Amino acid sequence: MGFHKFLRAALTAEPMNLFGDGEQTRDFTYVHDAASATIAAATRGVPGRVYNIGGGSRVSMNQVLEMIERVAGRKLNVNRDDAQKGDMRHTYADTTLARQDLGFTPRVGLEEGLAAEFQWLSGVL
């Protein structure tokens, strides 16, 4: 949802809001990778085991915005708001079990995924 809003703002040159200083980190996963991992868990997973699925690297929200600017070919107009209460500063998926049991390896990098969504959104708006 956040990426959709950010990419839409890049396309329309409208301002967008970012909560916090942008140095909070996340491990993002492309939807195709998440779907493939879900299918693998259903067909090859160990019953009752929990698998973390992630993109394989932590990136800050500021880095995400830089990627979106590269993909869009323009600067974003970012309004920075206070961090939201209860928001985790850093998250990261430990994909050890998913690699071990499911053979999971993310195939689509974050910038490649953002470019694909940007291209799709460009045809919709």
PDB file of N, CA and C in Angstrom, residues 20-26 83 87-91:
ATOM      1  N   GLY A  20       8.163   9.508  10.357  1.00  0.00           N
ATOM      2  CA  GLY A  20       9.490   9.311  10.916  1.00  0.00           C
ATOM      3  C   GLY A  20      10.562   9.967  10.066  1.00  0.00           C
ATOM      4  N   ASP A  21      11.820   9.694  10.454  1.00  0.00           N
ATOM      5  CA  ASP A  21      12.950  10.340   9.782  1.00  0.00           C
ATOM      6  C   ASP A  21      13.404   9.612   8.523  1.00  0.00           C
ATOM      7  N   GLY A  22      12.780   8.469   8.234  1.00  0.00           N
ATOM      8  CA  GLY A  22      13.133   7.722   7.028  1.00  0.00           C
ATOM      9  C   GLY A  22      14.272   6.743   7.225  1.00  0.00           C
ATOM     10  N   GLU A  23      14.870   6.715   8.408  1.00  0.00           N
ATOM     11  CA  GLU A  23      15.974   5.791   8.663  1.00  0.00           C
ATOM     12  C   GLU A  23      15.486   4.453   9.236  1.00  0.00           C
ATOM     13  N   GLN A  24      14.175   4.321   9.437  1.00  0.00           N
ATOM     14  CA  GLN A  24      13.647   3.026   9.855  1.00  0.00           C
ATOM     15  C   GLN A  24      13.835   2.031   8.699  1.00  0.00           C
ATOM     16  N   THR A  25      14.136   0.790   9.026  1.00  0.00           N
ATOM     17  CA  THR A  25      14.453  -0.189   7.991  1.00  0.00           C
ATOM     18  C   THR A  25      13.406  -1.303   7.949  1.00  0.00           C
ATOM     19  N   ARG A  26      13.261  -1.851   6.750  1.00  0.00           N
ATOM     20  CA  ARG A  26      12.333  -2.952   6.508  1.00  0.00           C
ATOM     21  C   ARG A  26      12.975  -3.913   5.522  1.00  0.00           C
ATOM     22  N   ALA A  83       7.014  10.132  13.748  1.00  0.00           N
ATOM     23  CA  ALA A  83       6.891   8.673  13.727  1.00  0.00           C
ATOM     24  C   ALA A  83       5.593   8.269  14.416  1.00  0.00           C
ATOM     25  N   ASP A  87       5.342   1.970  16.035  1.00  0.00           N
ATOM     26  CA  ASP A  87       5.998   1.528  14.809  1.00  0.00           C
ATOM     27  C   ASP A  87       7.399   1.020  15.139  1.00  0.00           C
ATOM     28  N   MET A  88       7.718  -0.175  14.695  1.00  0.00           N
ATOM     29  CA  MET A  88       9.047  -0.747  14.937  1.00  0.00           C
ATOM     30  C   MET A  88      10.089   0.050  14.153  1.00  0.00           C
ATOM     31  N   ARG A  89      11.226   0.286  14.763  1.00  0.00           N
ATOM     32  CA  ARG A  89      12.298   1.039  14.109  1.00  0.00           C
ATOM     33  C   ARG A  89      12.965   0.196  13.014  1.00  0.00           C
ATOM     34  N   HIS A  90      13.194  -1.076  13.300  1.00  0.00           N
ATOM     35  CA  HIS A  90      13.862  -1.946  12.338  1.00  0.00           C
ATOM     36  C   HIS A  90      13.185  -3.319  12.332  1.00  0.00           C
ATOM     37  N   THR A  91      12.965  -3.857  11.159  1.00  0.00           N
ATOM     38  CA  THR A  91      12.473  -5.226  11.032  1.00  0.00           C
ATOM     39  C   THR A  91      13.289  -5.936   9.953  1.00  0.00           C
TER      40      THR A  91
END
